[in-house]
CSV table of C-alpha atoms in Angstrom, one decimal:
chain,number,residue,atom,x,y,z
A,1,GLU,CA,325.2,7.6,208.6
A,2,GLU,CA,326.6,11.1,209.2
A,3,GLN,CA,323.9,13.6,208.6
A,4,LEU,CA,322.9,17.2,209.0
A,5,VAL,CA,319.2,18.3,208.8
A,6,GLU,CA,318.3,22.0,208.8
A,7,SER,CA,315.0,23.5,209.8
A,8,GLY,CA,313.4,26.8,210.6
A,9,GLY,CA,313.3,28.6,207.3
A,10,GLY,CA,310.4,30.5,206.1
A,11,LEU,CA,308.9,33.8,205.0
A,12,VAL,CA,309.7,36.8,207.3
A,13,GLN,CA,309.2,40.5,206.9
A,14,PRO,CA,312.2,42.9,206.6
A,15,GLY,CA,313.4,43.7,210.1
A,16,GLY,CA,312.1,40.5,211.4
A,17,SER,CA,313.8,37.5,213.1
A,18,LEU,CA,314.1,33.8,212.5
A,19,ARG,CA,316.1,31.0,214.1
A,20,LEU,CA,317.5,28.2,212.0
A,21,SER,CA,318.4,24.9,213.4
A,22,CYS,CA,320.7,22.1,212.2
A,23,ALA,CA,320.5,18.7,213.8
A,24,ALA,CA,323.5,16.5,213.5
A,25,SER,CA,323.6,12.7,213.7
A,26,GLY,CA,326.0,9.9,213.0
A,27,PHE,CA,329.1,11.6,214.3
A,28,ILE,CA,330.5,13.2,217.5
A,29,PHE,CA,329.1,16.7,217.0
A,30,SER,CA,331.1,18.2,219.9
A,31,ASN,CA,334.4,17.4,218.2
A,32,TYR,CA,333.8,19.5,215.2
A,33,TRP,CA,333.7,23.1,214.0
A,34,MET,CA,330.5,23.9,212.1
A,35,SER,CA,329.7,26.5,209.5
A,36,TRP,CA,326.6,28.1,207.9
A,37,VAL,CA,326.8,28.8,204.1
A,38,ARG,CA,324.0,30.5,202.1
A,39,GLN,CA,323.1,30.6,198.5
A,40,VAL,CA,320.7,33.0,196.8
A,41,PRO,CA,318.7,30.8,194.3
A,42,GLY,CA,320.5,30.7,191.0
A,43,LYS,CA,323.6,32.3,192.4
A,44,GLY,CA,326.9,31.3,194.1
A,45,LEU,CA,327.8,30.2,197.6
A,46,GLU,CA,328.6,32.6,200.4
A,47,TRP,CA,330.1,31.4,203.7
A,48,VAL,CA,328.2,33.1,206.6
A,49,ALA,CA,329.8,32.0,209.9
A,50,ASN,CA,331.4,29.3,211.8
A,51,ILE,CA,331.8,28.2,215.4
A,52,LYS,CA,334.4,26.2,217.3
A,53,ASP,CA,333.7,22.8,218.6
A,54,ASP,CA,333.2,24.1,222.2
A,55,GLY,CA,331.5,27.3,221.0
A,56,GLY,CA,334.4,29.4,222.2
A,57,GLU,CA,335.2,31.0,218.9
A,58,LYS,CA,333.0,32.4,216.2
A,59,TYR,CA,333.7,34.1,212.9
A,60,TYR,CA,331.3,35.9,210.6
A,61,VAL,CA,331.3,37.5,207.1
A,62,ASP,CA,331.0,41.3,207.4
A,63,PRO,CA,327.5,41.7,205.9
A,64,VAL,CA,325.9,39.6,208.7
A,65,GLU,CA,328.1,40.7,211.7
A,66,GLY,CA,325.9,42.0,214.5
A,67,ARG,CA,322.6,40.7,212.9
A,68,LEU,CA,323.2,36.9,212.6
A,69,THR,CA,324.5,34.9,215.5
A,70,ILE,CA,325.8,31.4,215.3
A,71,SER,CA,325.5,29.1,218.4
A,72,ARG,CA,325.5,25.5,219.3
A,73,ASP,CA,324.2,23.1,221.9
A,74,ASN,CA,326.5,20.1,222.0
A,75,ALA,CA,324.2,18.2,224.4
A,76,LYS,CA,321.5,18.4,221.8
A,77,ASN,CA,323.8,17.8,218.8
A,78,SER,CA,322.5,21.0,217.3
A,79,LEU,CA,323.7,24.1,215.5
A,80,TYR,CA,321.7,27.3,215.3
A,81,LEU,CA,321.7,30.6,213.4
A,82,GLN,CA,319.7,33.4,215.1
A,83,MET,CA,318.8,35.9,212.4
A,84,ASN,CA,317.7,39.4,213.5
A,85,SER,CA,317.1,42.6,211.6
A,86,LEU,CA,316.6,40.6,208.4
A,87,ARG,CA,317.0,42.3,205.0
A,88,ALA,CA,315.9,41.4,201.6
A,89,GLU,CA,319.5,40.5,200.7
A,90,ASP,CA,319.4,37.8,203.4
A,91,THR,CA,317.0,35.8,201.2
A,92,ALA,CA,318.8,32.5,200.4
A,93,VAL,CA,319.0,28.8,201.0
A,94,TYR,CA,320.9,28.3,204.2
A,95,TYR,CA,323.1,25.2,204.6
A,96,CYS,CA,324.9,24.0,207.6
A,97,ALA,CA,328.1,22.1,207.1
A,98,ARG,CA,330.7,20.3,209.1
A,99,ASP,CA,333.8,22.4,208.9
A,100,LEU,CA,337.1,20.5,209.0
A,101,ASN,CA,339.3,23.5,208.2
A,102,GLU,CA,340.1,24.2,211.8
A,103,TYR,CA,339.8,20.6,213.0
A,104,SER,CA,343.0,19.1,214.3
A,105,GLY,CA,341.7,15.6,214.5
A,106,SER,CA,342.4,14.6,210.9
A,107,ASP,CA,344.4,15.6,207.9
A,108,LYS,CA,341.2,16.4,206.0
A,109,ASP,CA,340.0,19.9,205.2
A,110,GLY,CA,336.9,21.3,203.7
A,111,PHE,CA,333.2,21.2,204.4
A,112,ASP,CA,332.6,17.4,204.1
A,113,ILE,CA,329.0,17.0,205.3
A,114,TRP,CA,326.2,19.3,204.3
A,115,GLY,CA,322.6,19.5,205.1
A,116,GLN,CA,319.9,19.7,202.5
A,117,GLY,CA,319.3,23.4,203.1
A,118,THR,CA,316.5,25.6,204.4
A,119,MET,CA,315.0,28.5,202.5
A,120,VAL,CA,314.7,31.9,204.1
A,121,THR,CA,312.7,34.5,202.3
A,122,VAL,CA,312.7,38.1,203.5
A,123,SER,CA,309.9,40.0,201.9
A,124,SER,CA,306.9,42.2,202.8
B,1,ASP,CA,339.0,39.6,202.0
B,2,VAL,CA,340.5,37.1,199.6
B,3,GLN,CA,338.6,37.3,196.3
B,4,MET,CA,338.3,34.1,194.3
B,5,THR,CA,337.8,34.3,190.5
B,6,GLN,CA,337.0,31.2,188.5
B,7,SER,CA,337.3,30.8,184.7
B,8,PRO,CA,335.5,30.1,182.6
B,9,SER,CA,332.1,30.9,184.1
B,10,SER,CA,330.5,28.3,181.9
B,11,LEU,CA,331.9,25.5,179.7
B,12,SER,CA,330.4,23.2,177.2
B,13,ALA,CA,332.0,19.8,176.8
B,14,SER,CA,331.3,16.3,175.6
B,15,VAL,CA,331.5,13.0,177.5
B,16,GLY,CA,335.1,11.8,177.4
B,17,ASP,CA,336.6,15.2,177.1
B,18,ARG,CA,339.4,16.5,179.4
B,19,VAL,CA,338.3,19.6,181.2
B,20,THR,CA,340.2,22.2,183.2
B,21,ILE,CA,338.7,24.9,185.4
B,22,THR,CA,340.9,27.6,186.8
B,23,CYS,CA,340.6,29.5,190.1
B,24,ARG,CA,342.6,32.5,191.0
B,25,ALA,CA,343.0,34.1,194.4
B,26,SER,CA,343.5,37.8,194.9
B,27,GLN,CA,346.4,37.0,197.3
B,28,SER,CA,348.4,34.0,198.2
B,29,ILE,CA,346.5,31.3,199.9
B,30,SER,CA,349.3,28.7,199.8
B,31,THR,CA,347.4,25.4,199.2
B,32,TRP,CA,344.4,26.1,201.4
B,33,LEU,CA,341.9,25.5,198.6
B,34,ALA,CA,338.9,23.2,198.2
B,35,TRP,CA,336.7,22.3,195.2
B,36,TYR,CA,333.0,21.5,195.4
B,37,GLN,CA,330.5,20.1,192.9
B,38,GLN,CA,326.8,21.2,193.1
B,39,LYS,CA,323.9,19.7,191.1
B,40,PRO,CA,320.5,21.4,190.8
B,41,GLY,CA,318.5,21.4,194.0
B,42,LYS,CA,321.3,19.7,196.0
B,43,ALA,CA,323.8,20.7,198.5
B,44,PRO,CA,327.4,21.1,197.4
B,45,LYS,CA,329.7,18.1,197.6
B,46,LEU,CA,333.3,18.2,198.6
B,47,LEU,CA,335.6,16.9,195.8
B,48,ILE,CA,339.1,18.1,196.7
B,49,PHE,CA,340.7,19.7,199.7
B,50,LYS,CA,344.2,21.2,200.3
B,51,THR,CA,344.4,21.9,196.6
B,52,SER,CA,345.1,18.3,195.5
B,53,SER,CA,343.7,15.8,198.1
B,54,LEU,CA,340.8,13.8,196.8
B,55,GLU,CA,337.9,13.4,199.1
B,56,SER,CA,337.0,9.8,199.9
B,57,GLY,CA,334.7,8.3,197.3
B,58,VAL,CA,335.4,10.8,194.6
B,59,PRO,CA,336.5,9.3,191.3
B,60,SER,CA,340.1,9.5,190.4
B,61,ARG,CA,339.3,11.3,187.2
B,62,PHE,CA,339.1,14.4,189.3
B,63,SER,CA,342.4,16.1,190.2
B,64,GLY,CA,343.6,19.4,191.5
B,65,SER,CA,346.8,21.4,191.4
B,66,GLY,CA,348.3,24.8,192.1
B,67,SER,CA,349.6,26.9,194.9
B,68,GLY,CA,349.8,30.6,195.8
B,69,THR,CA,347.2,32.3,193.7
B,70,GLU,CA,346.5,30.0,190.8
B,71,PHE,CA,344.7,26.6,191.0
B,72,THR,CA,343.1,24.2,188.6
B,73,LEU,CA,340.5,21.4,188.8
B,74,THR,CA,340.9,18.9,186.0
B,75,ILE,CA,338.4,16.2,185.0
B,76,SER,CA,340.4,13.7,182.9
B,77,SER,CA,337.5,12.1,181.0
B,78,LEU,CA,334.1,13.6,181.5
B,79,GLN,CA,331.2,11.3,182.5
B,80,PRO,CA,327.5,12.1,182.3
B,81,ASP,CA,327.4,12.5,186.1
B,82,ASP,CA,329.9,15.3,186.0
B,83,PHE,CA,327.7,17.9,184.5
B,84,ALA,CA,327.2,20.4,187.3
B,85,ILE,CA,328.5,23.6,188.8
B,86,TYR,CA,331.9,23.7,190.4
B,87,TYR,CA,333.1,26.1,193.1
B,88,CYS,CA,336.5,26.7,194.5
B,89,GLN,CA,336.8,27.9,198.1
B,90,GLN,CA,339.8,29.4,200.0
B,91,TYR,CA,340.2,28.8,203.7
B,92,LYS,CA,343.5,30.5,204.3
B,93,SER,CA,341.8,33.4,206.1
B,94,TYR,CA,338.5,34.6,207.3
B,95,PRO,CA,336.1,35.2,205.8
B,96,TYR,CA,336.2,32.0,203.8
B,97,THR,CA,335.3,32.9,200.2
B,98,PHE,CA,334.1,31.0,197.2
B,99,GLY,CA,334.6,31.5,193.5
B,100,GLN,CA,331.5,32.5,191.5
B,101,GLY,CA,331.2,29.0,190.1
B,102,THR,CA,331.8,27.3,186.7
B,103,LYS,CA,328.8,25.7,185.1
B,104,LEU,CA,329.8,22.6,183.1
B,105,GLU,CA,327.2,21.8,180.4
B,106,ILE,CA,326.8,19.0,177.9
B,107,LYS,CA,327.8,20.0,174.4
């Protein structure tokens, strides 16, 4: 079964740091772009960042540029989001998702596999 | 950034109704649009990609259409399992952006 499992969320003070992880299984992780998407509880979805299959390209939404860093370790089938200089407005559920939008290996697009999400709360 | 605007923001309908949700882009995105369904406490689920292509396993009562700046998601005959929040997403350019969501409620 193709699966993504996030971990690493929690409560952190403003200005603090946190690293989220996303463990992939059931598919060839190194073939796919991956994205992080966040959602403030009760609000809509916001795409945060994505990373190319080999880690060679990364894109971010402006509010997180320079503070959040996406990375991956294909040997460990894992995606990461290093979160520094956290702000109250970063409080959200963070989802990792398999991103087919740049994938040339099929005709499919979209975020077709999602994790269950991990909650990040930035508060003093 | 491409702004995505969905209408309506909420909708009450009955089982068996035909329902249409609209998504408008602030600039042309060709057909680079996806639709997702989200239920409370769950991750979003991909329904449709490239405006009108149905994701594997999604019932055929879901359909999508449009191009350029105006898109629609139609559910031909609502089923109890369809009551959820629906989001459109453009992936024509970075940053990818989502609509604000349409909450579909039982009348």
